[in-house]
Amino acid sequence: MAMKKFINDPANLTKELLEGLALCYSGRVKLVNEKIVVRTTPKDESKVAIITLGGAGHEPALSGFVGEGMLDASVVGDIFAAPGAPKVLETLRMFKREAGILLVTLNHAGDRMSASKALRDAQKEGIKVVEIVTHEDISAGVDTPIDDKRGLAGCIPLYKVVGAAAEAGKSLEEIVEIGERFNGQMATLAVAMTGCTHPQNGGAIAVLPDDEMEIGMGQHGEAGGGRTKILSADETAARMIAPLVQATGVKAGDTALLIINGVGATTLMEMLIVYRKAAQILAAKGVHVTPGACGEYLTVQEMAGFQMILCKLDPDHADYLKAKARSPYWTA
Amino acid sequence: MAMKKFINDPANLTKELLEGLALCYSGRVKLVNEKIVVRTTPKDESKVAIITLGGAGHEPALSGFVGEGMLDASVVGDIFAAPGAPKVLETLRMFKREAGILLVTLNHAGDRMSASKALRDAQKEGIKVVEIVTHEDISAGVDTPIDDKRGLAGCIPLYKVVGAAAEAGKSLEEIVEIGERFNGQMATLAVAMTGCTHPQNGGAIAVLPDDEMEIGMGQHGEAGGGRTKILSADETAARMIAPLVQATGVKAGDTALLIINGVGATTLMEMLIVYRKAAQILAAKGVHVTPGACGEYLTVQEMAGFQMILCKLDPDHADYLKAKARSPYWTA
Amino acid sequence: MLTIQKFKTMIAAAGVDIRAEEKSFSELDAASGGDGDHGTAIVTAFNAMQKADGAEFKGYLKALTDALQNEACGSTSTLYGAWLQGMSDAAPEGASELDAAALAAVFKGGLDEIGFTTKARVGDKTLMDALIPATEALVAAQAEGVPAMLRQGAEAAAKGSDATCAMRARFGRAKNLGERSIGPRDAGSASMACIFKAFAKTVM
Amino acid sequence: MLTIQKFKTMIAAAGVDIRAEEKSFSELDAASGGDGDHGTAIVTAFNAMQKADGAEFKGYLKALTDALQNEACGSTSTLYGAWLQGMSDAAPEGASELDAAALAAVFKGGLDEIGFTTKARVGDKTLMDALIPATEALVAAQAEGVPAMLRQGAEAAAKGSDATCAMRARFGRAKNLGERSIGPRDAGSASMACIFKAFAKTVM
Ligand SMILES: Nc1ncnc2c1ncn2[C@@H]1O[C@H](COP(=O)(O)OP(=O)(O)O)[C@@H](O)[C@H]1O
Ligand SMILES: Nc1ncnc2c1ncn2[C@@H]1O[C@H](COP(=O)(O)OP(=O)(O)O)[C@@H](O)[C@H]1O
Ligand SMILES: [Mg+2]
Ligand SMILES: [Mg+2]
Ligand SMILES: [Mg+2]
Ligand SMILES: [Mg+2]
């Protein structure tokens, strides 16, 4: 049976999708050296550059967030595969500057290995670069050691915050402080309803029984341990927001950002219904929910499900979230 | 078997999703009288109001395009069901103004009947309102009479153009001219890979064999006559762009806007790959392709497939497309 | 003579039968290239209509129209709204009983009004394929009294709906299907025939 | 003695066997909570490695590393890149033949370098469960000559991979699966065992 996807040679997926991105959003991004997406109009060299890395297959993430006010570059691997360290190092060299570089790495084994190697090599060469690792997935439990928590779509509001801080002329040290504070106050939990198809080999990932869903699914179909019969939208929202509130510590009087990130086949209709209940629960607790987002930001092919991201906001974070941004898939 | 959707009581889908939209994008839109989505900050009464109507279940369309620079209001029906004429009339009354109202109706039987009745009643009451009907689907053939051509996602760039013209203070007559000119120069063609599930009754719509796709599918699963074995992304793009070029008449030296609108489960990865080929074909013909868009704007639940929209742009259209817009799901 | 009480029972009985066939109407809609929701739409319409009340025909029919137009959505509610509106307009002022001639006039008024709302006629594969012959048969049977009128209306509606199987859709969501729309029965004609059948049963 | 020619044949033979099992490696990856692409990843790695060449061990191993790191992506290529880099570093300058002791040193160098890249060790359900015992067995068999070294390496790799079935994942994408990761074999250990088996076959 043919894969039900609009693709050409599966070996060229990443190359072609990045070319498509650069053609479609030519005013915002361009592609250099095959796997590096950068802004069409670079940020002034006096400002800190923000760079990230990761596999493809999660579109619009990560490259869709390159642009004014967000990322300066995204180093792309292949489908669900981290880019090699040499490519990361090449990008760090490209953005070498006195102000320094912030490298944002999602906590996945492949990304971490490439980033670590590139960082060591870059630092040896005198490139000023600091890494922030995101690890906000609470599916393994709120108290799981940081190294065992995956980085999910929480990287996106983080890009927004550090991107705006860089644009505002903050120093690398300041941006790291702002970013790590944000990083420490956000949490994500994912839920999946169906599996998906790996677009290169056509294999099924994360197949689920017809009447079950899984809370805690990772963003490549990695299981999360929370299999349950299908719940209603309201029950699902309630079940997910509770541990997120616990993890972030948001309480009455706090300001919070809530994002529902669809991972593929789940409709925006559903995401909005889930957002409604989660926002109502937060409001009932006396939390001030700022304007949020519902949409597909970091996907897992055509998997049905979503990630719920909750961020407790300090006043500076709230301001950075509102600042101007002009990436293909996030504007403010 | 339970439906694999995050919903509550199927009777409340539309109400809940609209509440979610208003909560999530509280800075941009609000909900009035249950089924009318309006801007949080209304446009000045001296300017022409832009209103549209249509069923829910296509999120983010249509209500996701209410906001500064685009729609003033969207009148929402139920899932895949046009709002009744009284609701449309109520909205027209709400936006009654000397500058007048432009009502944009997509050519679907239900929407047309409600709009026509509301228009007649409104005009009797002295409300100044003109209707533009979109009918840019070329699946029935480029030469099909206008009344038999459906309105697909081409309404979205049209909202952008007329919204910007209204914001710029153009008169109703001028906006109608600008809008109808745009309307006459755009064309859309859809393709589906899989069917979807009606979220109220759980029934399957537009089921397709495992190895087939259908070019010309409508946006509620209405068949379009173009069943074929699954084609590659490049072949699909080539097959679709050819009749769109013919329908719009774009030729060397012209400027064109290309949009790939995902209808549900098709990944952005695929849409970008398709965009790439279609844009390359246009460029090879000497057409200047302005920055476009790939994403989910008007969906058909979790159906896999997309709509390809091609618009030949006059210089004023190009400017209106670039003007500021701040709706939840379209910003510029 | 048809009393308003009896007429309300006719509507209620139609609602019961429509609900029993909900799934099949949606399936017919999907099978013929529609969006698979006609069952949902017609049941929603009857649910809305259930809230209407009135002591005489004109008012009750108007209340049915308002209930439909204010609480329900979609082509079906718009078309049924027009139908009922036309009936209300044609109903004699204040009457709580209709003789055969008045009933014929009411159904004729309904058909006229729905005919302004849609251009579909016999042969276009819509609910009009059931409604037009049903109304004509019912009017033609005036001399035989109310039960006969409704019985003949039901028969004509059923026949009209049967005939849609062989038709090619030209209105509504199925129109782009072309040749492939030939085969399945039109969903809207099926529910319309179901309603006429329930009407006939009730006055038998 | 192992000639560079023979070593290239070993690599080529491993590529052939790896390609033949591509699908099963991806399925193992999916079954154990991974993203179902290990077959794709390891085949991509071997495709990249095919482009490397060199007249002596150090250079050839370095060329393999570069090919992997520049053309391939993912954890597998990073880990294999480190492994081959370590081998190259440990290979004697300019040698186009390795005796048993030098071969042992090369494999030991490879293991050391990959050990800097990942913290995974025996028992963590990764390719290290095959690679660590294989390297140890190979080094221990030095006195018996190259073919015996590779044979014993292959046996140890197979046993190490078998043992992963009973393990709980603590590294890589499967780690969140917890108890449910117990049962299926680790994909990376399976491909590593396949490579050692092909090595052994080639020098038999
Ligand atoms: N323009 C029209 N004129 C007459 N009848 C129509 C028209 N459009 C649709 N119908 C009838 O409505 C039925 C479909 O109803 P329904 O599924 O409830 O509406 P929708 O098409 O809005 O989903 C069709 O089977 C047909 O009988
Ligand atoms: N951190 C790690 N340390 C050692 N081996 C690992 C690590 N992460 C993954 N692996 C190995 O890699 C295999 C998966 O490889 P592959 O599917 O190609 O990579 P990815 O996890 O990036 O999709 C696992 O079965 C395991 O043997
Ligand atoms: Mg992978
Ligand atoms: Mg409908
Ligand atoms: Mg329908
Ligand atoms: Mg994998």
mmCIF file of N, CA and C in Angstrom, chain B residues 121-213:
data_model
loop_
_atom_site.group_PDB
_atom_site.id
_atom_site.type_symbol
_atom_site.label_atom_id
_atom_site.label_comp_id
_atom_site.label_asym_id
_atom_site.label_seq_id
_atom_site.Cartn_x
_atom_site.Cartn_y
_atom_site.Cartn_z
ATOM 1 N N ASP B 121 -34.023 41.263 3.435
ATOM 2 C CA ASP B 121 -34.632 41.881 4.618
ATOM 3 C C ASP B 121 -33.848 43.125 5.053
ATOM 4 N N ALA B 122 -32.527 43.027 5.002
ATOM 5 C CA ALA B 122 -31.693 44.156 5.442
ATOM 6 C C ALA B 122 -31.904 45.353 4.530
ATOM 7 N N GLN B 123 -31.934 45.090 3.248
ATOM 8 C CA GLN B 123 -32.095 46.190 2.306
ATOM 9 C C GLN B 123 -33.454 46.860 2.482
ATOM 10 N N LYS B 124 -34.472 46.030 2.774
ATOM 11 C CA LYS B 124 -35.797 46.589 3.075
ATOM 12 C C LYS B 124 -35.728 47.547 4.262
ATOM 13 N N GLU B 125 -34.870 47.199 5.229
ATOM 14 C CA GLU B 125 -34.734 48.021 6.440
ATOM 15 C C GLU B 125 -33.821 49.219 6.229
ATOM 16 N N GLY B 126 -33.327 49.375 5.022
ATOM 17 C CA GLY B 126 -32.458 50.511 4.751
ATOM 18 C C GLY B 126 -31.007 50.313 5.140
ATOM 19 N N ILE B 127 -30.617 49.075 5.356
ATOM 20 C CA ILE B 127 -29.205 48.811 5.651
ATOM 21 C C ILE B 127 -28.452 48.771 4.315
ATOM 22 N N LYS B 128 -27.350 49.529 4.258
ATOM 23 C CA LYS B 128 -26.563 49.573 3.020
ATOM 24 C C LYS B 128 -25.600 48.374 3.033
ATOM 25 N N VAL B 129 -25.869 47.413 2.180
ATOM 26 C CA VAL B 129 -25.029 46.202 2.166
ATOM 27 C C VAL B 129 -24.942 45.640 0.748
ATOM 28 N N VAL B 130 -23.750 45.237 0.368
ATOM 29 C CA VAL B 130 -23.522 44.620 -0.942
ATOM 30 C C VAL B 130 -22.874 43.266 -0.696
ATOM 31 N N GLU B 131 -23.213 42.308 -1.525
ATOM 32 C CA GLU B 131 -22.678 40.957 -1.356
ATOM 33 C C GLU B 131 -21.639 40.643 -2.434
ATOM 34 N N ILE B 132 -20.563 39.998 -2.017
ATOM 35 C CA ILE B 132 -19.648 39.372 -2.987
ATOM 36 C C ILE B 132 -19.738 37.879 -2.752
ATOM 37 N N VAL B 133 -19.951 37.122 -3.797
ATOM 38 C CA VAL B 133 -20.021 35.666 -3.683
ATOM 39 C C VAL B 133 -18.732 35.077 -4.253
ATOM 40 N N THR B 134 -18.062 34.233 -3.472
ATOM 41 C CA THR B 134 -16.850 33.590 -3.999
ATOM 42 C C THR B 134 -17.230 32.252 -4.620
ATOM 43 N N HIS B 135 -16.610 31.926 -5.703
ATOM 44 C CA HIS B 135 -16.948 30.713 -6.463
ATOM 45 C C HIS B 135 -15.728 30.385 -7.295
ATOM 46 N N GLU B 136 -14.611 30.135 -6.606
ATOM 47 C CA GLU B 136 -13.358 30.001 -7.336
ATOM 48 C C GLU B 136 -12.905 28.561 -7.520
ATOM 49 N N ASP B 137 -13.729 27.611 -7.088
ATOM 50 C CA ASP B 137 -13.357 26.207 -7.255
ATOM 51 C C ASP B 137 -13.465 25.823 -8.727
ATOM 52 N N ILE B 138 -12.371 25.335 -9.297
ATOM 53 C CA ILE B 138 -12.417 24.993 -10.725
ATOM 54 C C ILE B 138 -12.560 23.494 -10.946
ATOM 55 N N SER B 139 -12.945 22.757 -9.893
ATOM 56 C CA SER B 139 -12.980 21.293 -10.053
ATOM 57 C C SER B 139 -14.004 20.841 -11.082
ATOM 58 N N ALA B 140 -15.058 21.626 -11.261
ATOM 59 C CA ALA B 140 -16.068 21.227 -12.239
ATOM 60 C C ALA B 140 -15.681 21.679 -13.646
ATOM 61 N N GLY B 141 -14.492 22.260 -13.763
ATOM 62 C CA GLY B 141 -14.041 22.730 -15.071
ATOM 63 C C GLY B 141 -13.948 24.241 -15.076
ATOM 64 N N VAL B 142 -12.927 24.740 -15.744
ATOM 65 C CA VAL B 142 -12.675 26.171 -15.741
ATOM 66 C C VAL B 142 -13.875 26.950 -16.299
ATOM 67 N N ASP B 143 -14.589 26.349 -17.247
ATOM 68 C CA ASP B 143 -15.673 27.073 -17.917
ATOM 69 C C ASP B 143 -17.052 26.861 -17.306
ATOM 70 N N THR B 144 -17.105 26.177 -16.188
ATOM 71 C CA THR B 144 -18.384 25.947 -15.522
ATOM 72 C C THR B 144 -19.046 27.284 -15.190
ATOM 73 N N PRO B 145 -20.384 27.376 -15.342
ATOM 74 C CA PRO B 145 -21.046 28.619 -14.962
ATOM 75 C C PRO B 145 -20.762 28.952 -13.493
ATOM 76 N N ILE B 146 -20.603 30.222 -13.235
ATOM 77 C CA ILE B 146 -20.240 30.722 -11.908
ATOM 78 C C ILE B 146 -21.089 30.144 -10.783
ATOM 79 N N ASP B 147 -22.380 29.966 -11.016
ATOM 80 C CA ASP B 147 -23.265 29.494 -9.958
ATOM 81 C C ASP B 147 -22.984 28.060 -9.547
ATOM 82 N N ASP B 148 -22.312 27.326 -10.413
ATOM 83 C CA ASP B 148 -22.032 25.929 -10.112
ATOM 84 C C ASP B 148 -20.626 25.734 -9.565
ATOM 85 N N LYS B 149 -19.904 26.816 -9.334
ATOM 86 C CA LYS B 149 -18.551 26.689 -8.792
ATOM 87 C C LYS B 149 -18.575 27.028 -7.306
ATOM 88 N N ARG B 150 -18.024 26.131 -6.518
ATOM 89 C CA ARG B 150 -18.057 26.324 -5.062
ATOM 90 C C ARG B 150 -17.068 27.392 -4.602
ATOM 91 N N GLY B 151 -17.350 27.922 -3.445
ATOM 92 C CA GLY B 151 -16.395 28.825 -2.808
ATOM 93 C C GLY B 151 -15.535 28.024 -1.861
ATOM 94 N N LEU B 152 -14.224 28.058 -2.073
ATOM 95 C CA LEU B 152 -13.314 27.312 -1.195
ATOM 96 C C LEU B 152 -12.492 28.324 -0.387
ATOM 97 N N ALA B 153 -11.258 27.973 -0.073
ATOM 98 C CA ALA B 153 -10.472 28.816 0.845
ATOM 99 C C ALA B 153 -9.981 30.122 0.234
ATOM 100 N N GLY B 154 -10.285 30.349 -1.029
ATOM 101 C CA GLY B 154 -9.923 31.625 -1.654
ATOM 102 C C GLY B 154 -10.580 32.809 -0.962
ATOM 103 N N CYS B 155 -11.613 32.545 -0.196
ATOM 104 C CA CYS B 155 -12.244 33.642 0.561
ATOM 105 C C CYS B 155 -11.225 34.310 1.487
ATOM 106 N N ILE B 156 -10.207 33.571 1.918
ATOM 107 C CA ILE B 156 -9.303 34.121 2.939
ATOM 108 C C ILE B 156 -8.419 35.245 2.388
ATOM 109 N N PRO B 157 -7.695 35.030 1.278
ATOM 110 C CA PRO B 157 -6.997 36.200 0.727
ATOM 111 C C PRO B 157 -7.967 37.314 0.321
ATOM 112 N N LEU B 158 -9.177 36.931 -0.072
ATOM 113 C CA LEU B 158 -10.158 37.974 -0.405
ATOM 114 C C LEU B 158 -10.498 38.807 0.834
ATOM 115 N N TYR B 159 -10.720 38.134 1.975
ATOM 116 C CA TYR B 159 -10.969 38.894 3.221
ATOM 117 C C TYR B 159 -9.817 39.868 3.470
ATOM 118 N N LYS B 160 -8.605 39.367 3.205
ATOM 119 C CA LYS B 160 -7.424 40.199 3.469
ATOM 120 C C LYS B 160 -7.445 41.445 2.580
ATOM 121 N N VAL B 161 -7.743 41.256 1.327
ATOM 122 C CA VAL B 161 -7.720 42.363 0.378
ATOM 123 C C VAL B 161 -8.832 43.375 0.687
ATOM 124 N N VAL B 162 -10.055 42.894 0.833
ATOM 125 C CA VAL B 162 -11.143 43.847 1.079
ATOM 126 C C VAL B 162 -11.041 44.435 2.484
ATOM 127 N N GLY B 163 -10.524 43.632 3.421
ATOM 128 C CA GLY B 163 -10.330 44.139 4.785
ATOM 129 C C GLY B 163 -9.347 45.298 4.802
ATOM 130 N N ALA B 164 -8.260 45.148 4.048
ATOM 131 C CA ALA B 164 -7.250 46.208 4.004
ATOM 132 C C ALA B 164 -7.795 47.433 3.286
ATOM 133 N N ALA B 165 -8.582 47.204 2.241
ATOM 134 C CA ALA B 165 -9.156 48.336 1.508
ATOM 135 C C ALA B 165 -10.125 49.101 2.409
ATOM 136 N N ALA B 166 -10.896 48.372 3.192
ATOM 137 C CA ALA B 166 -11.826 49.030 4.122
ATOM 138 C C ALA B 166 -11.051 49.825 5.160
ATOM 139 N N GLU B 167 -10.003 49.203 5.673
ATOM 140 C CA GLU B 167 -9.168 49.859 6.684
ATOM 141 C C GLU B 167 -8.564 51.141 6.103
ATOM 142 N N ALA B 168 -8.258 51.110 4.813
ATOM 143 C CA ALA B 168 -7.663 52.278 4.154
ATOM 144 C C ALA B 168 -8.693 53.368 3.843
ATOM 145 N N GLY B 169 -9.951 53.098 4.207
ATOM 146 C CA GLY B 169 -10.968 54.127 4.043
ATOM 147 C C GLY B 169 -11.654 54.159 2.681
ATOM 148 N N LYS B 170 -11.473 53.089 1.905
ATOM 149 C CA LYS B 170 -12.136 53.037 0.595
ATOM 150 C C LYS B 170 -13.661 52.969 0.785
ATOM 151 N N SER B 171 -14.388 53.462 -0.213
ATOM 152 C CA SER B 171 -15.853 53.421 -0.147
ATOM 153 C C SER B 171 -16.349 52.016 -0.483
ATOM 154 N N LEU B 172 -17.598 51.748 -0.140
ATOM 155 C CA LEU B 172 -18.170 50.429 -0.420
ATOM 156 C C LEU B 172 -18.071 50.103 -1.907
ATOM 157 N N GLU B 173 -18.372 51.089 -2.744
ATOM 158 C CA GLU B 173 -18.328 50.856 -4.189
ATOM 159 C C GLU B 173 -16.908 50.486 -4.623
ATOM 160 N N GLU B 174 -15.936 51.221 -4.081
ATOM 161 C CA GLU B 174 -14.544 50.931 -4.432
ATOM 162 C C GLU B 174 -14.138 49.536 -3.945
ATOM 163 N N ILE B 175 -14.560 49.209 -2.747
ATOM 164 C CA ILE B 175 -14.185 47.898 -2.181
ATOM 165 C C ILE B 175 -14.802 46.762 -2.993
ATOM 166 N N VAL B 176 -16.041 46.962 -3.418
ATOM 167 C CA VAL B 176 -16.684 45.942 -4.239
ATOM 168 C C VAL B 176 -15.902 45.765 -5.541
ATOM 169 N N GLU B 177 -15.471 46.854 -6.110
ATOM 170 C CA GLU B 177 -14.709 46.764 -7.365
ATOM 171 C C GLU B 177 -13.387 46.038 -7.134
ATOM 172 N N ILE B 178 -12.687 46.439 -6.086
ATOM 173 C CA ILE B 178 -11.393 45.812 -5.752
ATOM 174 C C ILE B 178 -11.594 44.325 -5.466
ATOM 175 N N GLY B 179 -12.623 44.027 -4.681
ATOM 176 C CA GLY B 179 -12.888 42.638 -4.284
ATOM 177 C C GLY B 179 -13.321 41.786 -5.454
ATOM 178 N N GLU B 180 -14.224 42.286 -6.294
ATOM 179 C CA GLU B 180 -14.693 41.480 -7.425
ATOM 180 C C GLU B 180 -13.572 41.264 -8.443
ATOM 181 N N ARG B 181 -12.713 42.250 -8.564
ATOM 182 C CA ARG B 181 -11.569 42.076 -9.467
ATOM 183 C C ARG B 181 -10.665 40.959 -8.938
ATOM 184 N N PHE B 182 -10.436 40.969 -7.634
ATOM 185 C CA PHE B 182 -9.621 39.911 -7.015
ATOM 186 C C PHE B 182 -10.328 38.561 -7.189
ATOM 187 N N ASN B 183 -11.597 38.557 -6.879
ATOM 188 C CA ASN B 183 -12.443 37.368 -6.973
ATOM 189 C C ASN B 183 -12.357 36.739 -8.370
ATOM 190 N N GLY B 184 -12.341 37.567 -9.359
ATOM 191 C CA GLY B 184 -12.317 37.082 -10.739
ATOM 192 C C GLY B 184 -10.954 36.587 -11.186
ATOM 193 N N GLN B 185 -9.934 36.892 -10.414
ATOM 194 C CA GLN B 185 -8.584 36.496 -10.801
ATOM 195 C C GLN B 185 -8.007 35.413 -9.912
ATOM 196 N N MET B 186 -8.874 34.810 -9.090
ATOM 197 C CA MET B 186 -8.344 33.723 -8.256
ATOM 198 C C MET B 186 -9.033 32.413 -8.611
ATOM 199 N N ALA B 187 -8.337 31.312 -8.315
ATOM 200 C CA ALA B 187 -8.896 29.988 -8.573
ATOM 201 C C ALA B 187 -8.323 29.017 -7.554
ATOM 202 N N THR B 188 -9.118 28.022 -7.215
ATOM 203 C CA THR B 188 -8.706 27.040 -6.206
ATOM 204 C C THR B 188 -9.009 25.640 -6.719
ATOM 205 N N LEU B 189 -8.134 24.704 -6.324
ATOM 206 C CA LEU B 189 -8.393 23.297 -6.625
ATOM 207 C C LEU B 189 -7.983 22.514 -5.393
ATOM 208 N N ALA B 190 -8.826 21.552 -5.015
ATOM 209 C CA ALA B 190 -8.565 20.779 -3.799
ATOM 210 C C ALA B 190 -8.198 19.353 -4.155
ATOM 211 N N VAL B 191 -7.481 18.698 -3.263
ATOM 212 C CA VAL B 191 -7.196 17.276 -3.433
ATOM 213 C C VAL B 191 -7.326 16.627 -2.067
ATOM 214 N N ALA B 192 -7.886 15.438 -2.033
ATOM 215 C CA ALA B 192 -8.040 14.713 -0.772
ATOM 216 C C ALA B 192 -7.369 13.358 -0.869
ATOM 217 N N MET B 193 -6.806 12.909 0.248
ATOM 218 C CA MET B 193 -6.166 11.586 0.326
ATOM 219 C C MET B 193 -6.994 10.636 1.181
ATOM 220 N N THR B 194 -7.643 11.203 2.203
ATOM 221 C CA THR B 194 -8.454 10.377 3.102
ATOM 222 C C THR B 194 -9.743 11.117 3.403
ATOM 223 N N GLY B 195 -10.714 10.387 3.899
ATOM 224 C CA GLY B 195 -11.951 11.001 4.337
ATOM 225 C C GLY B 195 -11.802 11.544 5.742
ATOM 226 N N CYS B 196 -12.921 11.882 6.352
ATOM 227 C CA CYS B 196 -12.866 12.388 7.721
ATOM 228 C C CYS B 196 -14.135 11.967 8.442
ATOM 229 N N THR B 197 -14.229 12.357 9.690
ATOM 230 C CA THR B 197 -15.340 11.949 10.539
ATOM 231 C C THR B 197 -16.184 13.166 10.873
ATOM 232 N N HIS B 198 -17.479 13.058 10.692
ATOM 233 C CA HIS B 198 -18.352 14.168 11.080
ATOM 234 C C HIS B 198 -18.373 14.217 12.607
ATOM 235 N N PRO B 199 -18.003 15.349 13.198
ATOM 236 C CA PRO B 199 -17.815 15.351 14.649
ATOM 237 C C PRO B 199 -19.109 15.302 15.451
ATOM 238 N N GLN B 200 -20.246 15.526 14.796
ATOM 239 C CA GLN B 200 -21.495 15.428 15.544
ATOM 240 C C GLN B 200 -22.052 14.015 15.539
ATOM 241 N N ASN B 201 -22.020 13.369 14.390
ATOM 242 C CA ASN B 201 -22.649 12.050 14.324
ATOM 243 C C ASN B 201 -21.655 10.902 14.160
ATOM 244 N N GLY B 202 -20.365 11.217 14.091
ATOM 245 C CA GLY B 202 -19.359 10.152 14.025
ATOM 246 C C GLY B 202 -19.300 9.427 12.693
ATOM 247 N N GLY B 203 -20.094 9.860 11.733
ATOM 248 C CA GLY B 203 -20.125 9.180 10.441
ATOM 249 C C GLY B 203 -18.914 9.520 9.588
ATOM 250 N N ALA B 204 -18.591 8.607 8.678
ATOM 251 C CA ALA B 204 -17.457 8.818 7.780
ATOM 252 C C ALA B 204 -17.910 9.615 6.564
ATOM 253 N N ILE B 205 -17.122 10.601 6.196
ATOM 254 C CA ILE B 205 -17.408 11.399 4.999
ATOM 255 C C ILE B 205 -16.298 11.153 3.989
ATOM 256 N N ALA B 206 -16.679 10.967 2.736
ATOM 257 C CA ALA B 206 -15.709 10.954 1.643
ATOM 258 C C ALA B 206 -14.605 9.916 1.791
ATOM 259 N N VAL B 207 -14.999 8.704 2.074
ATOM 260 C CA VAL B 207 -14.027 7.616 2.205
ATOM 261 C C VAL B 207 -13.361 7.358 0.850
ATOM 262 N N LEU B 208 -12.054 7.160 0.872
ATOM 263 C CA LEU B 208 -11.302 6.909 -0.360
ATOM 264 C C LEU B 208 -10.568 5.577 -0.241
ATOM 265 N N PRO B 209 -10.418 4.855 -1.337
ATOM 266 C CA PRO B 209 -9.636 3.613 -1.282
ATOM 267 C C PRO B 209 -8.196 3.900 -0.827
ATOM 268 N N ASP B 210 -7.563 2.853 -0.272
ATOM 269 C CA ASP B 210 -6.218 2.985 0.307
ATOM 270 C C ASP B 210 -5.169 3.538 -0.651
ATOM 271 N N ASP B 211 -5.350 3.322 -1.931
ATOM 272 C CA ASP B 211 -4.305 3.722 -2.872
ATOM 273 C C ASP B 211 -4.766 4.840 -3.802
ATOM 274 N N GLU B 212 -5.860 5.517 -3.422
ATOM 275 C CA GLU B 212 -6.365 6.577 -4.304
ATOM 276 C C GLU B 212 -6.444 7.926 -3.621
ATOM 277 N N MET B 213 -6.409 8.950 -4.443
ATOM 278 C CA MET B 213 -6.631 10.303 -3.987
ATOM 279 C C MET B 213 -7.673 10.915 -4.924
#
